[in-house]
Amino acid sequence: QKEVEQDPGPLSVPEGAIVSLNCTYSNSAFQYFMWYRQYSRKGPELLMYTYSSGNKEDGRFTAQVDKSSKYISLFIRDSQPSDSATYLCAMSGGGADGLTFGKGTHLIIQP
Amino acid sequence: DTAVSQTPKYLVTQMGNDKSIKCEQNLGHDTMYWYKQDSKKFLKIMFSYNNKELIINETVPNRFSPKSPDKAHLNLHINSLELGDSAVYFCASSQAGTGVGETQYFGPGTRLLVL
């Protein structure tokens, strides 16, 4: 069983739709949860960061963490064509641990 | 200002050669990392360095050696390159161990192609 599972997609939705992206994980030691966006041929760009369980909102983006279910989500409201990218969930146990990434979901927002 | 920078951006070389990739961060972070992204876009940690000390060395061949001349730089040296080393290598940095600062910031990547 992989440590972090993420549906690779592609996920195609019309402009303006609400997008839901999800990851599940197996390692109970993970405490820090992040979402990165990666455009083609670019480095991952940090979108959202959450510590432990709960919700966090930043503009059109909402991140949710449910540690009891080992499940994290990213919601994008009013999706735009510029949101088309690969979205990577990442998590760590803290300290100088490297991040454990999901395989990324390729999102396409159709104009 | 570029927070995390890498050179070169592209690297094409022959099998068996030795090459280095350089990374610099101007964020004042104390921990730096190297990740490898394979052809299926899967990102995997290779190394992390904290205050010039190797913290993690995932199951990476010893042909790969990270070298940190100072807190702002972490270079990756690769000996005897193999075809399977072809990938995109990302450098990242963070202010680890402070709770809020666990997030990592990534460089633009170095695309390595071994022929």
Tab-separated table of C-alpha atoms in Angstrom:
chain	number	residue	atom	x	y	z
A	1	GLN	CA	0.000	0.000	0.000
A	2	LYS	CA	1.398	3.365	-1.043
A	3	GLU	CA	1.728	5.968	1.697
A	4	VAL	CA	-0.286	8.607	-0.171
A	5	GLU	CA	-2.962	7.811	-2.738
A	6	GLN	CA	-4.177	10.420	-5.215
A	7	ASP	CA	-6.257	9.929	-8.357
A	8	PRO	CA	-4.090	11.068	-11.305
A	9	GLY	CA	-7.089	12.082	-13.452
A	10	PRO	CA	-7.312	13.852	-15.780
A	11	LEU	CA	-10.219	15.707	-14.222
A	12	SER	CA	-11.987	17.990	-16.696
A	13	VAL	CA	-14.605	20.501	-15.558
A	14	PRO	CA	-16.237	23.597	-17.098
A	15	GLU	CA	-15.145	27.079	-16.083
A	16	GLY	CA	-16.918	28.305	-12.949
A	17	ALA	CA	-17.432	24.834	-11.483
A	18	ILE	CA	-16.393	23.821	-7.985
A	19	VAL	CA	-13.474	21.397	-8.083
A	20	SER	CA	-12.812	18.800	-5.418
A	21	LEU	CA	-9.410	17.134	-5.185
A	22	ASN	CA	-8.601	14.457	-2.621
A	23	CYS	CA	-5.844	12.347	-1.121
A	24	THR	CA	-5.815	9.490	1.352
A	25	TYR	CA	-2.825	8.429	3.395
A	26	SER	CA	-1.790	5.601	5.686
A	27	ASN	CA	0.944	7.049	7.933
A	28	SER	CA	-0.487	8.269	11.246
A	29	ALA	CA	2.688	10.265	11.904
A	30	PHE	CA	1.794	12.846	9.258
A	31	GLN	CA	0.866	16.144	10.891
A	32	TYR	CA	1.533	18.749	8.206
A	33	PHE	CA	-0.500	18.761	5.013
A	34	MET	CA	0.077	20.814	1.919
A	35	TRP	CA	-1.283	21.308	-1.554
A	36	TYR	CA	1.027	22.309	-4.373
A	37	ARG	CA	0.164	23.380	-7.899
A	38	GLN	CA	2.537	22.493	-10.713
A	39	TYR	CA	2.268	23.936	-14.184
A	40	SER	CA	3.886	22.072	-17.046
A	41	ARG	CA	7.701	22.291	-16.944
A	42	LYS	CA	7.663	24.371	-13.734
A	43	GLY	CA	8.444	23.714	-10.082
A	44	PRO	CA	5.697	22.942	-7.519
A	45	GLU	CA	4.140	26.103	-6.079
A	46	LEU	CA	2.723	26.054	-2.557
A	47	LEU	CA	-1.026	26.720	-2.481
A	48	MET	CA	-2.267	25.716	0.955
A	49	TYR	CA	-0.786	24.549	4.244
A	50	THR	CA	-2.664	22.964	7.151
A	51	TYR	CA	-1.450	21.630	10.449
A	52	SER	CA	-3.384	18.671	11.909
A	53	SER	CA	-7.143	18.468	11.332
A	54	GLY	CA	-9.456	21.265	10.286
A	55	ASN	CA	-10.279	23.640	7.472
A	56	LYS	CA	-8.371	26.521	5.986
A	57	GLU	CA	-9.627	29.003	3.430
A	58	ASP	CA	-7.636	31.320	1.170
A	59	GLY	CA	-9.563	33.138	-1.525
A	60	ARG	CA	-11.095	30.587	-3.875
A	61	PHE	CA	-9.236	27.702	-2.224
A	62	THR	CA	-10.296	25.665	0.814
A	63	ALA	CA	-8.209	22.874	2.309
A	64	GLN	CA	-9.697	20.267	4.630
A	65	VAL	CA	-7.911	17.674	6.734
A	66	ASP	CA	-9.634	14.782	8.506
A	67	LYS	CA	-6.932	12.913	10.408
A	68	SER	CA	-9.398	10.381	11.828
A	69	SER	CA	-10.182	9.250	8.273
A	70	LYS	CA	-6.689	9.983	6.938
A	71	TYR	CA	-8.263	12.042	4.183
A	72	ILE	CA	-7.444	15.505	2.861
A	73	SER	CA	-9.237	17.644	0.298
A	74	LEU	CA	-8.742	20.788	-1.723
A	75	PHE	CA	-11.740	22.700	-3.052
A	76	ILE	CA	-11.477	25.317	-5.765
A	77	ARG	CA	-14.461	27.629	-6.210
A	78	ASP	CA	-15.258	29.540	-9.382
A	79	SER	CA	-12.613	27.603	-11.281
A	80	GLN	CA	-10.728	29.442	-14.024
A	81	PRO	CA	-8.853	28.167	-17.096
A	82	SER	CA	-5.671	29.419	-15.402
A	83	ASP	CA	-6.296	26.825	-12.653
A	84	SER	CA	-5.508	24.095	-15.205
A	85	ALA	CA	-2.437	22.360	-13.781
A	86	THR	CA	-1.357	19.318	-11.800
A	87	TYR	CA	-2.288	19.471	-8.118
A	88	LEU	CA	-0.076	17.582	-5.707
A	89	CYS	CA	-0.943	16.760	-2.132
A	90	ALA	CA	2.030	16.494	0.213
A	91	MET	CA	2.500	15.699	3.865
A	92	SER	CA	5.158	15.259	6.514
A	93	GLY	CA	5.679	14.355	10.136
A	94	GLY	CA	7.518	17.590	10.797
A	95	GLY	CA	11.094	18.565	11.569
A	96	ALA	CA	13.408	18.133	8.619
A	97	ASP	CA	11.362	15.304	7.130
A	98	GLY	CA	11.047	15.359	3.403
A	99	LEU	CA	7.552	15.660	2.026
A	100	THR	CA	5.698	12.562	0.890
A	101	PHE	CA	3.765	13.413	-2.238
A	102	GLY	CA	0.746	11.973	-3.958
A	103	LYS	CA	1.126	11.307	-7.662
A	104	GLY	CA	-0.778	14.474	-8.549
A	105	THR	CA	-4.149	15.099	-10.207
A	106	HIS	CA	-4.129	16.658	-13.663
A	107	LEU	CA	-6.920	19.260	-13.699
A	108	ILE	CA	-8.340	20.792	-16.864
A	109	ILE	CA	-10.726	23.758	-16.684
A	110	GLN	CA	-12.615	24.116	-19.954
A	111	PRO	CA	-13.402	27.732	-21.003
B	1	ASP	CA	13.879	37.978	-6.529
B	2	THR	CA	14.013	34.224	-7.070
B	3	ALA	CA	13.628	32.481	-3.697
B	4	VAL	CA	15.084	29.094	-4.710
B	5	SER	CA	17.212	28.932	-7.835
B	6	GLN	CA	18.875	26.043	-9.632
B	7	THR	CA	21.499	25.785	-12.341
B	8	PRO	CA	21.586	24.526	-14.954
B	9	LYS	CA	17.991	24.435	-16.126
B	10	TYR	CA	18.740	21.703	-18.671
B	11	LEU	CA	21.527	19.144	-18.649
B	12	VAL	CA	22.153	16.665	-21.460
B	13	THR	CA	25.061	14.288	-20.991
B	14	GLN	CA	26.439	10.879	-21.869
B	15	MET	CA	26.177	7.770	-19.743
B	16	GLY	CA	29.145	7.378	-17.406
B	17	ASN	CA	29.810	11.093	-17.017
B	18	ASP	CA	29.912	12.992	-13.714
B	19	LYS	CA	27.757	16.107	-13.329
B	20	SER	CA	26.684	18.599	-10.672
B	21	ILE	CA	23.525	20.613	-10.147
B	22	LYS	CA	23.639	23.751	-8.018
B	23	CYS	CA	20.938	25.150	-5.744
B	24	GLU	CA	20.746	28.417	-3.840
B	25	GLN	CA	18.031	29.831	-1.592
B	26	ASN	CA	17.744	33.418	-0.354
B	27	LEU	CA	14.925	32.774	2.127
B	28	GLY	CA	17.179	32.375	5.154
B	29	HIS	CA	15.926	28.809	5.624
B	30	ASP	CA	18.000	26.293	7.534
B	31	THR	CA	16.972	23.109	5.745
B	32	MET	CA	17.348	22.237	2.069
B	33	TYR	CA	16.201	19.224	0.092
B	34	TRP	CA	16.636	17.420	-3.204
B	35	TYR	CA	13.719	15.674	-4.895
B	36	LYS	CA	13.537	13.594	-8.055
B	37	GLN	CA	10.510	13.711	-10.356
B	38	ASP	CA	10.379	10.748	-12.688
B	39	SER	CA	8.769	10.450	-16.106
B	40	LYS	CA	5.402	9.700	-14.452
B	41	LYS	CA	5.643	13.010	-12.572
B	42	PHE	CA	6.060	11.311	-9.180
B	43	LEU	CA	8.070	13.472	-6.758
B	44	LYS	CA	10.244	11.629	-4.285
B	45	ILE	CA	12.580	12.932	-1.567
B	46	MET	CA	16.268	12.139	-2.037
B	47	PHE	CA	18.091	14.116	0.656
B	48	SER	CA	17.667	16.848	3.208
B	49	TYR	CA	20.360	18.964	4.846
B	50	ASN	CA	19.979	20.858	8.117
B	51	ASN	CA	22.854	23.033	9.304
B	52	LYS	CA	25.259	21.164	7.028
B	53	GLU	CA	24.178	17.794	8.384
B	54	LEU	CA	22.575	15.109	6.245
B	55	ILE	CA	19.233	14.289	7.818
B	56	ILE	CA	17.637	11.931	5.338
B	57	ASN	CA	19.111	9.685	2.757
B	58	GLU	CA	16.300	7.696	1.207
B	59	THR	CA	17.324	4.626	-0.775
B	60	VAL	CA	19.391	6.632	-3.230
B	61	PRO	CA	22.471	5.128	-4.902
B	62	ASN	CA	25.743	6.355	-3.454
B	63	ARG	CA	26.575	7.745	-6.893
B	64	PHE	CA	24.500	10.699	-5.709
B	65	SER	CA	26.164	12.949	-3.156
B	66	PRO	CA	24.756	16.197	-1.780
B	67	LYS	CA	27.243	18.870	-0.779
B	68	SER	CA	26.409	21.978	1.219
B	69	PRO	CA	29.146	24.660	1.328
B	70	ASP	CA	26.907	26.885	3.472
B	71	LYS	CA	23.335	27.199	4.712
B	72	ALA	CA	22.144	28.873	1.514
B	73	HIS	CA	23.495	26.288	-0.925
B	74	LEU	CA	22.947	22.581	-1.508
B	75	ASN	CA	24.561	21.086	-4.581
B	76	LEU	CA	23.929	17.615	-5.989
B	77	HIS	CA	26.819	15.711	-7.513
B	78	ILE	CA	26.146	12.605	-9.575
B	79	ASN	CA	28.872	10.142	-10.541
B	80	SER	CA	28.795	7.610	-13.370
B	81	LEU	CA	25.462	8.727	-14.762
B	82	GLU	CA	23.042	6.023	-15.893
B	83	LEU	CA	20.081	6.138	-18.273
B	84	GLY	CA	17.703	5.729	-15.324
B	85	ASP	CA	18.968	8.966	-13.794
B	86	SER	CA	17.110	10.921	-16.469
B	87	ALA	CA	14.499	12.939	-14.591
B	88	VAL	CA	13.721	16.401	-13.286
B	89	TYR	CA	15.576	17.255	-10.082
B	90	PHE	CA	14.060	19.825	-7.738
B	91	CYS	CA	15.728	21.653	-4.909
B	92	ALA	CA	13.582	22.929	-2.015
B	93	SER	CA	14.075	24.722	1.281
B	94	SER	CA	12.182	25.208	4.534
B	95	GLN	CA	12.568	26.543	8.060
B	96	ALA	CA	11.999	23.123	9.581
B	97	GLY	CA	11.205	22.360	13.184
B	98	THR	CA	9.363	25.585	13.907
B	99	GLY	CA	5.828	24.261	13.451
B	100	VAL	CA	4.495	26.901	11.110
B	101	GLY	CA	7.565	26.696	8.925
B	102	GLU	CA	7.246	23.114	7.756
B	103	THR	CA	6.270	24.206	4.274
B	104	GLN	CA	8.855	23.735	1.577
B	105	TYR	CA	9.534	26.071	-1.306
B	106	PHE	CA	10.715	24.599	-4.569
B	107	GLY	CA	13.109	25.718	-7.264
B	108	PRO	CA	12.275	25.603	-10.988
B	109	GLY	CA	13.897	22.204	-11.552
B	110	THR	CA	16.815	20.846	-13.567
B	111	ARG	CA	15.925	18.573	-16.456
B	112	LEU	CA	18.594	15.889	-16.764
B	113	LEU	CA	18.748	13.704	-19.851
B	114	VAL	CA	21.318	10.910	-19.957
B	115	LEU	CA	22.039	9.532	-23.428
